mmCIF file of C-alpha atoms in Angstrom:
data_model
loop_
_atom_site.group_PDB
_atom_site.id
_atom_site.type_symbol
_atom_site.label_atom_id
_atom_site.label_comp_id
_atom_site.label_asym_id
_atom_site.label_seq_id
_atom_site.Cartn_x
_atom_site.Cartn_y
_atom_site.Cartn_z
ATOM 1 C CA UNK A 1 -67.594 -0.240 -61.482
ATOM 2 C CA UNK A 2 -67.032 1.936 -58.348
ATOM 3 C CA UNK A 3 -65.365 -0.739 -56.379
ATOM 4 C CA UNK A 4 -62.861 -1.323 -59.410
ATOM 5 C CA UNK A 5 -62.140 2.673 -58.987
ATOM 6 C CA UNK A 6 -61.556 2.401 -55.360
ATOM 7 C CA UNK A 7 -59.851 -0.340 -55.673
ATOM 8 C CA UNK A 8 -57.060 1.248 -58.292
ATOM 9 C CA UNK A 9 -56.960 4.164 -55.736
ATOM 10 C CA UNK A 10 -56.097 2.008 -53.156
ATOM 11 C CA UNK A 11 -53.096 0.531 -54.976
ATOM 12 C CA UNK A 12 -51.910 3.968 -56.078
ATOM 13 C CA UNK A 13 -51.825 5.302 -52.338
ATOM 14 C CA UNK A 14 -49.831 2.248 -51.445
ATOM 15 C CA UNK A 15 -47.754 2.821 -53.981
ATOM 16 C CA UNK A 16 -46.948 6.254 -53.135
ATOM 17 C CA UNK A 17 -47.004 5.339 -49.579
ATOM 18 C CA UNK A 18 -44.891 3.183 -50.225
ATOM 19 C CA UNK A 19 -42.194 5.512 -52.289
ATOM 20 C CA UNK A 20 -42.377 8.060 -49.604
ATOM 21 C CA UNK A 21 -41.054 6.004 -47.181
ATOM 22 C CA UNK A 22 -37.636 4.355 -49.931
ATOM 23 C CA UNK A 23 -37.054 7.349 -49.997
ATOM 24 C CA UNK A 24 -37.052 8.122 -46.239
ATOM 25 C CA UNK A 25 -34.617 5.501 -45.586
ATOM 26 C CA UNK A 26 -31.949 6.159 -49.038
ATOM 27 C CA UNK A 27 -28.413 6.987 -47.422
ATOM 28 C CA UNK A 28 -27.113 10.924 -48.267
ATOM 29 C CA UNK A 29 -24.821 10.684 -50.855
ATOM 30 C CA UNK A 30 -21.671 12.706 -50.394
ATOM 31 C CA UNK A 31 -20.463 15.709 -52.331
ATOM 32 C CA UNK A 32 -16.832 15.915 -54.037
ATOM 33 C CA UNK A 33 -15.824 18.955 -52.393
ATOM 34 C CA UNK A 34 -12.367 21.013 -53.444
ATOM 35 C CA UNK A 35 -10.006 23.443 -52.689
ATOM 36 C CA UNK A 36 -7.664 25.281 -54.197
ATOM 37 C CA UNK A 37 -5.063 27.475 -52.954
ATOM 38 C CA UNK A 38 -3.428 30.056 -54.848
ATOM 39 C CA UNK A 39 -0.928 33.407 -54.437
ATOM 40 C CA UNK A 40 -1.172 36.771 -54.924
ATOM 41 C CA UNK A 41 0.169 36.140 -58.623
ATOM 42 C CA UNK A 42 -2.821 33.797 -59.024
ATOM 43 C CA UNK A 43 0.017 31.325 -58.605
ATOM 44 C CA UNK A 44 -1.075 28.023 -57.600
ATOM 45 C CA UNK A 45 0.067 26.714 -54.226
ATOM 46 C CA UNK A 46 1.505 22.976 -53.842
ATOM 47 C CA UNK A 47 1.723 21.633 -50.461
ATOM 48 C CA UNK A 48 -0.554 23.928 -48.169
ATOM 49 C CA UNK A 49 -1.947 22.060 -45.558
ATOM 50 C CA UNK A 50 -6.020 22.163 -45.723
ATOM 51 C CA UNK A 51 -7.984 20.982 -42.406
ATOM 52 C CA UNK A 52 -11.606 20.126 -43.080
ATOM 53 C CA UNK A 53 -13.957 19.855 -40.533
ATOM 54 C CA UNK A 54 -17.705 20.207 -38.650
ATOM 55 C CA UNK A 55 -19.050 19.594 -35.626
ATOM 56 C CA UNK A 56 -20.165 16.308 -35.928
ATOM 57 C CA UNK A 57 -17.076 15.221 -38.453
ATOM 58 C CA UNK A 58 -13.605 14.362 -37.863
ATOM 59 C CA UNK A 59 -11.249 16.866 -38.961
ATOM 60 C CA UNK A 60 -10.304 15.653 -42.607
ATOM 61 C CA UNK A 61 -6.615 17.369 -43.386
ATOM 62 C CA UNK A 62 -5.113 16.991 -47.042
ATOM 63 C CA UNK A 63 -1.721 18.478 -49.194
ATOM 64 C CA UNK A 64 -2.768 21.115 -52.217
ATOM 65 C CA UNK A 65 -0.978 18.787 -55.275
ATOM 66 C CA UNK A 66 0.938 20.825 -57.772
ATOM 67 C CA UNK A 67 -2.384 22.951 -59.406
ATOM 68 C CA UNK A 68 -3.117 23.915 -55.809
ATOM 69 C CA UNK A 69 -6.128 21.648 -54.756
ATOM 70 C CA UNK A 70 -7.038 19.188 -52.108
ATOM 71 C CA UNK A 71 -10.509 17.093 -52.889
ATOM 72 C CA UNK A 72 -12.972 15.488 -50.194
ATOM 73 C CA UNK A 73 -15.198 13.761 -49.900
ATOM 74 C CA UNK A 74 -17.880 15.288 -47.337
ATOM 75 C CA UNK A 75 -21.550 14.561 -46.855
ATOM 76 C CA UNK A 76 -23.653 18.520 -47.530
ATOM 77 C CA UNK A 77 -24.040 20.443 -44.344
ATOM 78 C CA UNK A 78 -21.743 23.397 -42.153
ATOM 79 C CA UNK A 79 -17.963 23.288 -42.677
ATOM 80 C CA UNK A 80 -14.735 25.174 -41.384
ATOM 81 C CA UNK A 81 -12.330 25.115 -43.714
ATOM 82 C CA UNK A 82 -8.207 25.925 -42.594
ATOM 83 C CA UNK A 83 -5.673 26.380 -44.833
ATOM 84 C CA UNK A 84 -2.314 27.042 -43.673
ATOM 85 C CA UNK A 85 1.424 27.776 -45.790
ATOM 86 C CA UNK A 86 4.703 28.018 -44.588
ATOM 87 C CA UNK A 87 5.140 31.832 -44.854
ATOM 88 C CA UNK A 88 2.010 33.103 -45.562
ATOM 89 C CA UNK A 89 -0.843 33.588 -43.352
ATOM 90 C CA UNK A 90 -3.217 31.491 -42.976
ATOM 91 C CA UNK A 91 -6.803 31.685 -43.498
ATOM 92 C CA UNK A 92 -10.258 30.291 -41.758
ATOM 93 C CA UNK A 93 -13.417 30.341 -43.302
ATOM 94 C CA UNK A 94 -17.261 28.473 -42.901
ATOM 95 C CA UNK A 95 -18.466 27.205 -45.398
ATOM 96 C CA UNK A 96 -21.741 25.518 -46.459
ATOM 97 C CA UNK A 97 -20.888 22.543 -48.764
ATOM 98 C CA UNK A 98 -23.673 20.498 -51.163
ATOM 99 C CA UNK A 99 -23.860 19.963 -54.880
ATOM 100 C CA UNK A 100 -24.010 23.348 -55.648
ATOM 101 C CA UNK A 101 -21.094 24.755 -54.048
ATOM 102 C CA UNK A 102 -18.182 22.359 -54.671
ATOM 103 C CA UNK A 103 -15.663 24.473 -55.364
ATOM 104 C CA UNK A 104 -13.891 26.731 -52.479
ATOM 105 C CA UNK A 105 -11.277 29.205 -53.533
ATOM 106 C CA UNK A 106 -8.843 30.631 -51.163
ATOM 107 C CA UNK A 107 -6.032 32.863 -51.762
ATOM 108 C CA UNK A 108 -2.944 33.372 -49.509
ATOM 109 C CA UNK A 109 -1.166 36.503 -48.516
ATOM 110 C CA UNK A 110 2.595 36.121 -47.069
ATOM 111 C CA UNK A 111 4.152 37.022 -44.434
ATOM 112 C CA UNK A 112 6.870 39.213 -43.899
ATOM 113 C CA UNK A 113 9.866 37.233 -44.039
ATOM 114 C CA UNK A 114 11.712 36.471 -40.668
ATOM 115 C CA UNK A 115 16.027 36.913 -40.680
ATOM 116 C CA UNK A 116 17.721 34.100 -39.275
ATOM 117 C CA UNK A 117 21.523 34.820 -38.923
ATOM 118 C CA UNK A 118 23.488 31.576 -38.320
ATOM 119 C CA UNK A 119 26.879 32.452 -36.219
ATOM 120 C CA UNK A 120 29.877 30.797 -34.432
ATOM 121 C CA UNK A 121 30.447 30.192 -30.796
ATOM 122 C CA UNK A 122 33.507 33.015 -31.036
ATOM 123 C CA UNK A 123 30.803 34.986 -33.424
ATOM 124 C CA UNK A 124 32.295 34.337 -36.634
ATOM 125 C CA UNK A 125 29.489 34.423 -38.973
ATOM 126 C CA UNK A 126 28.953 30.524 -41.096
ATOM 127 C CA UNK A 127 28.489 30.877 -44.505
ATOM 128 C CA UNK A 128 26.711 27.381 -46.221
ATOM 129 C CA UNK A 129 24.763 27.173 -43.297
ATOM 130 C CA UNK A 130 21.592 25.378 -44.200
ATOM 131 C CA UNK A 131 17.712 26.852 -41.921
ATOM 132 C CA UNK A 132 14.979 24.941 -42.379
ATOM 133 C CA UNK A 133 11.319 25.808 -41.088
ATOM 134 C CA UNK A 134 9.119 22.980 -40.856
ATOM 135 C CA UNK A 135 11.427 20.456 -41.878
ATOM 136 C CA UNK A 136 11.109 22.606 -45.510
ATOM 137 C CA UNK A 137 14.295 23.437 -46.032
ATOM 138 C CA UNK A 138 13.941 27.602 -46.381
ATOM 139 C CA UNK A 139 17.820 28.286 -47.777
ATOM 140 C CA UNK A 140 21.463 28.436 -46.770
ATOM 141 C CA UNK A 141 23.231 32.214 -45.063
ATOM 142 C CA UNK A 142 24.996 33.853 -47.324
ATOM 143 C CA UNK A 143 28.680 35.695 -46.512
ATOM 144 C CA UNK A 144 27.448 37.520 -43.129
ATOM 145 C CA UNK A 145 25.104 34.085 -41.898
ATOM 146 C CA UNK A 146 21.930 35.476 -42.727
ATOM 147 C CA UNK A 147 19.114 34.124 -44.611
ATOM 148 C CA UNK A 148 15.242 35.571 -44.577
ATOM 149 C CA UNK A 149 12.940 32.843 -43.955
ATOM 150 C CA UNK A 150 8.918 32.567 -44.264
ATOM 151 C CA UNK A 151 7.669 31.518 -40.923
ATOM 152 C CA UNK A 152 4.029 31.366 -39.734
ATOM 153 C CA UNK A 153 3.001 34.073 -37.683
ATOM 154 C CA UNK A 154 1.886 33.669 -34.208
ATOM 155 C CA UNK A 155 1.923 29.951 -34.157
ATOM 156 C CA UNK A 156 5.013 27.640 -33.254
ATOM 157 C CA UNK A 157 7.648 27.004 -35.597
ATOM 158 C CA UNK A 158 10.305 24.125 -35.983
ATOM 159 C CA UNK A 159 13.583 25.598 -36.496
ATOM 160 C CA UNK A 160 16.244 23.064 -37.801
ATOM 161 C CA UNK A 161 19.861 24.924 -39.079
ATOM 162 C CA UNK A 162 22.403 22.618 -40.159
ATOM 163 C CA UNK A 163 26.690 23.320 -41.106
ATOM 164 C CA UNK A 164 29.104 21.511 -41.913
ATOM 165 C CA UNK A 165 32.089 20.309 -39.680
ATOM 166 C CA UNK A 166 29.247 22.154 -37.051
ATOM 167 C CA UNK A 167 26.688 20.072 -33.992
ATOM 168 C CA UNK A 168 23.251 20.417 -35.213
ATOM 169 C CA UNK A 169 20.585 22.743 -33.891
ATOM 170 C CA UNK A 170 17.124 22.357 -33.408
ATOM 171 C CA UNK A 171 14.164 24.884 -31.327
ATOM 172 C CA UNK A 172 10.940 22.784 -31.673
ATOM 173 C CA UNK A 173 8.660 25.189 -30.783
ATOM 174 C CA UNK A 174 9.424 28.644 -32.037
ATOM 175 C CA UNK A 175 6.984 31.418 -31.705
ATOM 176 C CA UNK A 176 7.244 34.401 -34.193
ATOM 177 C CA UNK A 177 4.222 36.330 -33.355
ATOM 178 C CA UNK A 178 3.118 39.506 -35.302
ATOM 179 C CA UNK A 179 5.668 41.975 -35.127
ATOM 180 C CA UNK A 180 8.947 39.551 -35.585
ATOM 181 C CA UNK A 181 11.029 40.365 -38.347
ATOM 182 C CA UNK A 182 14.374 39.322 -37.615
ATOM 183 C CA UNK A 183 16.027 35.963 -34.697
ATOM 184 C CA UNK A 184 18.454 36.386 -32.377
ATOM 185 C CA UNK A 185 21.524 35.282 -33.582
ATOM 186 C CA UNK A 186 21.780 31.262 -33.806
ATOM 187 C CA UNK A 187 24.818 29.627 -32.666
ATOM 188 C CA UNK A 188 26.676 26.428 -33.396
ATOM 189 C CA UNK A 189 29.411 24.571 -32.139
ATOM 190 C CA UNK A 190 31.953 22.814 -33.455
ATOM 191 C CA UNK A 191 31.337 18.622 -33.869
ATOM 192 C CA UNK A 192 33.694 17.053 -32.468
ATOM 193 C CA UNK A 193 35.642 13.330 -33.505
ATOM 194 C CA UNK A 194 38.023 11.144 -31.844
ATOM 195 C CA UNK A 195 38.652 7.754 -35.115
ATOM 196 C CA UNK A 196 40.130 4.820 -33.612
ATOM 197 C CA UNK A 197 42.090 3.185 -36.650
ATOM 198 C CA UNK A 198 42.764 -0.114 -37.007
ATOM 199 C CA UNK A 199 45.214 -1.584 -38.810
ATOM 200 C CA UNK A 200 45.689 -4.956 -40.277
ATOM 201 C CA UNK A 201 48.182 -6.541 -42.459
ATOM 202 C CA UNK A 202 47.073 -8.138 -45.799
ATOM 203 C CA UNK A 203 46.458 -11.831 -43.226
ATOM 204 C CA UNK A 204 44.173 -9.877 -41.499
ATOM 205 C CA UNK A 205 47.136 -10.346 -38.025
ATOM 206 C CA UNK A 206 47.262 -6.767 -36.207
ATOM 207 C CA UNK A 207 49.697 -4.848 -37.040
ATOM 208 C CA UNK A 208 51.958 -3.117 -33.950
ATOM 209 C CA UNK A 209 54.798 0.164 -33.991
ATOM 210 C CA UNK A 210 52.640 1.716 -36.982
ATOM 211 C CA UNK A 211 53.717 5.351 -37.294
ATOM 212 C CA UNK A 212 50.455 6.932 -37.080
ATOM 213 C CA UNK A 213 50.607 10.745 -38.805
ATOM 214 C CA UNK A 214 47.512 13.898 -39.548
ATOM 215 C CA UNK A 215 48.104 15.932 -41.874
ATOM 216 C CA UNK A 216 52.217 15.555 -42.221
ATOM 217 C CA UNK A 217 52.660 15.724 -38.375
ATOM 218 C CA UNK A 218 52.909 12.239 -36.155
ATOM 219 C CA UNK A 219 50.306 11.879 -33.919
ATOM 220 C CA UNK A 220 50.895 8.035 -32.606
ATOM 221 C CA UNK A 221 51.935 4.602 -32.696
ATOM 222 C CA UNK A 222 49.218 0.899 -33.108
ATOM 223 C CA UNK A 223 49.570 -1.130 -30.208
ATOM 224 C CA UNK A 224 49.810 -4.879 -30.369
ATOM 225 C CA UNK A 225 46.459 -4.959 -31.191
ATOM 226 C CA UNK A 226 46.961 -2.547 -34.544
ATOM 227 C CA UNK A 227 45.243 -0.484 -32.372
ATOM 228 C CA UNK A 228 45.668 3.512 -32.998
ATOM 229 C CA UNK A 229 43.683 6.415 -31.158
ATOM 230 C CA UNK A 230 43.387 9.854 -32.486
ATOM 231 C CA UNK A 231 42.389 12.982 -30.234
ATOM 232 C CA UNK A 232 39.954 15.108 -31.494
ATOM 233 C CA UNK A 233 39.377 16.670 -34.440
ATOM 234 C CA UNK A 234 37.059 18.789 -36.529
ATOM 235 C CA UNK A 235 34.600 17.395 -38.280
ATOM 236 C CA UNK A 236 33.140 17.698 -41.466
ATOM 237 C CA UNK A 237 36.514 18.164 -42.412
ATOM 238 C CA UNK A 238 39.089 15.890 -45.088
ATOM 239 C CA UNK A 239 42.093 15.274 -43.322
ATOM 240 C CA UNK A 240 45.882 13.307 -44.892
ATOM 241 C CA UNK A 241 46.130 10.011 -43.583
ATOM 242 C CA UNK A 242 49.778 9.187 -43.305
ATOM 243 C CA UNK A 243 50.754 5.197 -41.672
ATOM 244 C CA UNK A 244 54.142 3.588 -42.237
ATOM 245 C CA UNK A 245 55.452 0.408 -40.766
ATOM 246 C CA UNK A 246 59.004 -1.516 -41.209
ATOM 247 C CA UNK A 247 58.085 -4.283 -43.512
ATOM 248 C CA UNK A 248 54.606 -2.572 -45.202
ATOM 249 C CA UNK A 249 54.009 -0.465 -48.160
ATOM 250 C CA UNK A 250 53.408 3.306 -47.225
ATOM 251 C CA UNK A 251 49.630 3.970 -46.578
ATOM 252 C CA UNK A 252 48.397 7.398 -47.429
ATOM 253 C CA UNK A 253 44.334 8.482 -47.576
ATOM 254 C CA UNK A 254 42.282 11.498 -47.390
ATOM 255 C CA UNK A 255 40.213 10.941 -45.277
ATOM 256 C CA UNK A 256 36.537 13.163 -44.065
ATOM 257 C CA UNK A 257 36.334 12.434 -40.268
ATOM 258 C CA UNK A 258 33.084 12.444 -39.671
ATOM 259 C CA UNK A 259 30.766 12.417 -36.433
ATOM 260 C CA UNK A 260 28.773 9.124 -37.601
ATOM 261 C CA UNK A 261 32.627 7.710 -37.322
ATOM 262 C CA UNK A 262 33.968 5.010 -34.543
ATOM 263 C CA UNK A 263 36.463 3.669 -35.862
ATOM 264 C CA UNK A 264 37.599 2.390 -39.575
ATOM 265 C CA UNK A 265 39.986 -0.441 -40.426
ATOM 266 C CA UNK A 266 43.113 0.051 -42.648
ATOM 267 C CA UNK A 267 45.064 -2.357 -44.349
ATOM 268 C CA UNK A 268 48.965 -2.066 -45.126
ATOM 269 C CA UNK A 269 49.930 -3.597 -48.022
ATOM 270 C CA UNK A 270 53.509 -6.504 -47.832
ATOM 271 C CA UNK A 271 56.299 -4.681 -49.031
ATOM 272 C CA UNK A 272 58.562 -7.021 -51.521
ATOM 273 C CA UNK A 273 61.544 -8.143 -49.705
ATOM 274 C CA UNK A 274 64.859 -6.692 -51.753
ATOM 275 C CA UNK A 275 66.733 -9.893 -53.333
ATOM 276 C CA UNK A 276 70.832 -10.596 -52.102
ATOM 277 C CA UNK A 277 73.169 -11.899 -54.263
ATOM 278 C CA UNK A 278 73.836 -15.536 -53.857
ATOM 279 C CA UNK A 279 77.160 -16.588 -55.823
ATOM 280 C CA UNK A 280 78.502 -20.186 -55.785
ATOM 281 C CA UNK A 281 82.181 -21.052 -56.941
ATOM 282 C CA UNK A 282 82.772 -24.984 -57.599
ATOM 283 C CA UNK A 283 86.309 -25.941 -58.039
ATOM 284 C CA UNK A 284 88.624 -28.351 -56.651
ATOM 285 C CA UNK A 285 92.475 -27.568 -55.268
ATOM 286 C CA UNK A 286 94.142 -26.708 -58.671
ATOM 287 C CA UNK A 287 91.004 -25.975 -61.383
ATOM 288 C CA UNK A 288 87.277 -24.629 -61.833
ATOM 289 C CA UNK A 289 84.501 -26.763 -62.659
ATOM 290 C CA UNK A 290 81.449 -25.449 -65.423
ATOM 291 C CA UNK A 291 79.033 -27.171 -65.863
ATOM 292 C CA UNK A 292 78.411 -28.409 -62.292
ATOM 293 C CA UNK A 293 74.444 -28.952 -60.834
ATOM 294 C CA UNK A 294 74.013 -27.165 -58.358
ATOM 295 C CA UNK A 295 70.627 -28.014 -55.400
ATOM 296 C CA UNK A 296 69.678 -25.781 -52.992
ATOM 297 C CA UNK A 297 68.085 -27.923 -49.897
ATOM 298 C CA UNK A 298 68.541 -30.471 -52.557
ATOM 299 C CA UNK A 299 66.303 -29.087 -55.257
ATOM 300 C CA UNK A 300 68.300 -28.526 -58.431
ATOM 301 C CA UNK A 301 68.490 -24.438 -59.130
ATOM 302 C CA UNK A 302 71.030 -24.264 -62.522
ATOM 303 C CA UNK A 303 74.541 -25.041 -63.418
ATOM 304 C CA UNK A 304 78.223 -23.243 -63.339
ATOM 305 C CA UNK A 305 79.132 -21.590 -66.208
ATOM 306 C CA UNK A 306 82.793 -21.563 -67.480
ATOM 307 C CA UNK A 307 84.269 -20.018 -65.069
ATOM 308 C CA UNK A 308 82.724 -22.092 -62.166
ATOM 309 C CA UNK A 309 79.821 -20.360 -60.200
ATOM 310 C CA UNK A 310 76.397 -19.914 -60.671
ATOM 311 C CA UNK A 311 74.833 -16.915 -58.953
ATOM 312 C CA UNK A 312 71.224 -16.595 -58.407
ATOM 313 C CA UNK A 313 68.672 -14.001 -55.646
ATOM 314 C CA UNK A 314 67.345 -15.264 -52.520
ATOM 315 C CA UNK A 315 65.388 -13.491 -49.944
ATOM 316 C CA UNK A 316 67.561 -11.869 -47.585
ATOM 317 C CA UNK A 317 67.341 -14.191 -44.156
ATOM 318 C CA UNK A 318 67.133 -17.466 -46.062
ATOM 319 C CA UNK A 319 69.169 -20.876 -44.791
ATOM 320 C CA UNK A 320 69.519 -23.529 -47.357
ATOM 321 C CA UNK A 321 71.579 -26.117 -47.802
ATOM 322 C CA UNK A 322 73.873 -25.770 -50.741
ATOM 323 C CA UNK A 323 75.522 -29.069 -52.837
ATOM 324 C CA UNK A 324 77.108 -29.584 -56.210
ATOM 325 C CA UNK A 325 77.213 -32.589 -58.375
ATOM 326 C CA UNK A 326 80.063 -33.080 -61.403
ATOM 327 C CA UNK A 327 80.479 -36.522 -62.933
ATOM 328 C CA UNK A 328 83.954 -37.913 -61.542
ATOM 329 C CA UNK A 329 83.728 -35.695 -58.755
ATOM 330 C CA UNK A 330 82.834 -35.849 -55.076
ATOM 331 C CA UNK A 331 82.012 -32.639 -52.587
ATOM 332 C CA UNK A 332 80.278 -31.426 -49.179
ATOM 333 C CA UNK A 333 77.213 -30.219 -48.532
ATOM 334 C CA UNK A 334 77.651 -25.790 -47.352
ATOM 335 C CA UNK A 335 75.112 -24.033 -44.828
ATOM 336 C CA UNK A 336 74.045 -20.665 -45.837
ATOM 337 C CA UNK A 337 72.182 -18.076 -44.216
ATOM 338 C CA UNK A 338 71.677 -15.285 -46.792
ATOM 339 C CA UNK A 339 72.406 -12.058 -45.472
ATOM 340 C CA UNK A 340 70.635 -8.121 -46.956
ATOM 341 C CA UNK A 341 72.910 -5.516 -49.251
ATOM 342 C CA UNK A 342 75.820 -7.969 -50.050
ATOM 343 C CA UNK A 343 76.819 -10.557 -52.372
ATOM 344 C CA UNK A 344 76.932 -13.920 -50.338
ATOM 345 C CA UNK A 345 79.921 -16.770 -51.923
ATOM 346 C CA UNK A 346 79.957 -20.073 -51.406
ATOM 347 C CA UNK A 347 82.635 -21.885 -52.633
ATOM 348 C CA UNK A 348 82.545 -26.164 -52.728
ATOM 349 C CA UNK A 349 85.783 -27.537 -53.111
ATOM 350 C CA UNK A 350 85.503 -30.630 -54.958
ATOM 351 C CA UNK A 351 88.092 -34.131 -55.049
ATOM 352 C CA UNK A 352 88.523 -36.566 -58.009
ATOM 353 C CA UNK A 353 86.805 -39.925 -57.485
ATOM 354 C CA UNK A 354 89.036 -42.626 -58.174
ATOM 355 C CA UNK A 355 87.998 -44.750 -61.493
ATOM 356 C CA UNK A 356 85.953 -47.810 -61.231
ATOM 357 C CA UNK A 357 88.024 -49.403 -63.767
ATOM 358 C CA UNK A 358 91.051 -48.752 -61.837
ATOM 359 C CA UNK A 359 89.870 -49.547 -58.210
ATOM 360 C CA UNK A 360 88.606 -52.961 -59.947
ATOM 361 C CA UNK A 361 91.686 -54.239 -61.567
ATOM 362 C CA UNK A 362 93.306 -52.554 -58.051
ATOM 363 C CA UNK A 363 91.521 -55.167 -56.292
ATOM 364 C CA UNK A 364 92.362 -58.128 -59.081
ATOM 365 C CA UNK A 365 95.990 -57.040 -58.564
ATOM 366 C CA UNK A 366 95.459 -57.472 -54.767
ATOM 367 C CA UNK A 367 93.799 -60.648 -55.329
ATOM 368 C CA UNK A 368 96.618 -62.108 -57.129
ATOM 369 C CA UNK A 369 99.073 -60.988 -55.495
ATOM 370 C CA UNK A 370 97.341 -62.056 -51.765
ATOM 371 C CA UNK A 371 97.248 -65.743 -54.183
ATOM 372 C CA UNK A 372 100.922 -65.923 -55.214
ATOM 373 C CA UNK A 373 102.038 -65.539 -51.786
ATOM 374 C CA UNK A 374 99.410 -67.751 -50.394
ATOM 375 C CA UNK A 375 100.726 -70.327 -53.200
ATOM 376 C CA UNK A 376 104.554 -69.387 -51.580
ATOM 377 C CA UNK A 377 103.695 -70.026 -48.246
ATOM 378 C CA UNK A 378 102.049 -72.922 -49.096
ATOM 379 C CA UNK A 379 105.070 -73.851 -51.401
ATOM 380 C CA UNK A 380 107.312 -73.049 -48.827
ATOM 381 C CA UNK A 381 106.434 -75.715 -46.028
ATOM 382 C CA UNK A 382 106.299 -78.132 -48.430
ATOM 383 C CA UNK A 383 109.683 -77.841 -48.864
ATOM 384 C CA UNK A 384 110.138 -78.083 -45.278
ATOM 385 C CA UNK A 385 108.053 -81.362 -44.391
ATOM 386 C CA UNK A 386 110.054 -82.159 -47.541
ATOM 387 C CA UNK A 387 113.614 -81.618 -46.441
ATOM 388 C CA UNK A 388 113.290 -82.581 -42.928
ATOM 389 C CA UNK A 389 111.956 -86.533 -44.464
ATOM 390 C CA UNK A 390 115.418 -86.431 -46.309
ATOM 391 C CA UNK A 391 117.199 -85.247 -43.378
ATOM 392 C CA UNK A 392 115.569 -88.084 -41.338
ATOM 393 C CA UNK A 393 116.412 -90.550 -44.194
ATOM 394 C CA UNK A 394 120.215 -89.596 -44.452
ATOM 395 C CA UNK A 395 121.038 -90.476 -40.746
ATOM 396 C CA UNK A 396 120.524 -94.441 -41.564
ATOM 397 C CA UNK A 397 121.276 -94.809 -45.300
ATOM 398 C CA UNK A 398 125.007 -94.437 -45.068
ATOM 399 C CA UNK A 399 125.712 -96.656 -42.816
ATOM 400 C CA UNK A 400 123.994 -98.820 -44.462
ATOM 401 C CA UNK A 401 125.523 -98.641 -47.404
ATOM 402 C CA UNK A 402 128.842 -98.624 -45.280
ATOM 403 C CA UNK A 403 127.759 -102.093 -43.732
ATOM 404 C CA UNK A 404 126.750 -103.007 -46.924
ATOM 405 C CA UNK A 405 130.477 -102.227 -48.420
#
C-alpha cells in the first residue's frame, strides 16, 4: 500500500514539474495597444503621427484614423509614445503597456498660428497663392497675400507656395521657434514660357509663311518646316492665338501657355476654292448649234441649250481640252486654262459635213464619167485605126477598077 502511495506521489510530482517547464517555455502574448488623439474640444484628431518605441524594439509609426485612434501590437513592457500634428503642440509620454492598460488617450493643444505673406517681385501682394505645410494644404492667401497657418514649433517644417503664372516656392527646412508669429514675406517669380508652334495642313505637310498673331499682335511667320517660335510669355495665362495663311481657313484658338508646354501642333484646314464660270459656245459661221455635246478631256460634261451655249463651274488654274460633237458637223478641240474671277469663254466653230449619200452619188458619177471617157478614147482609137486601113485600100482599088474598065 505504501509503495502505491509513493508511486502516485512521484507521478504527480513529474506532472507538476512538466507543467512548470512548459509554462516557462510559452511565448508572451502581444497586447493590442491603442492610442487615441483628441483636441481641446474633445474632438478626434485624424492624421496625427503616433510613434511608439522602446529600448529593445524598433519604433512603430502609424497615422490616426478618422476616430483619432492608432493601434499597435506590443509585447507588455515600458514604451515611449510620441504624438505630432501640424498646428498642434507635440506630446511625448512614457507608459507601461500590459493587458490592464490597452488604451492611452492623448490630448493635443493647438499652436499659435504663423502668418505667411506671399508677394510679387515688385512687392505686390499675390491673392490665391496656395500654401502647403509639410505636404498638406493650409489654404490660399487673401487679397493682401496673407494666410495664417499652423506649424510645428521647435522643429523644421517644409513650406511650399504655389501660384498661377509663378514659379513654385519650396523651403524644406524652415525652423519655427516657440516665439515665431510671422514669416518673412515669400517672394514668387513669374514663370515664363516660349512655345514653339508646329503648323501643318490636313495632309500633315508643313505650312510655310503662315502669319502668327498673339492677342491681335503679329508676332512671327512659320518657316519652311512649319515652325513658328514665340518669344517669352507669362505662363498660366490664356492667350488668343490667330494663324492666317493663303489657301487655308483662318485659325483661332484660346490657348493657355503652361510651364510644361514646349511645343504644340496646329492643323490648318484647306480653304475651299471659289470656282470660275466657263461658257462654251458651239456654232457655225452663220448659226448657233443647240444640243451639241460638250467634252472636257474626252469626258462628256453636258450639252448646249437653244442658244448654243453650255456653262459650268471649274476650279481656277485647271487646264482642260474642250471639244464638241454634233451630228453632221465637225470641229476643233480647244485648250483652256481657267482664270479666276472672270467668265472664261470658248467658242468652238463647227463645219457641216458632206452627206454620205451625196459622197456616194458623186463617186458613182465620177466613175461613170470616167468609164465614158475611157469608152470614148477607146472608140476613137478604133475609128482611127479603121480609117487608116480604109485609106490604104483605096490607093490600089481605083487603079484596079480603072484597069478593069
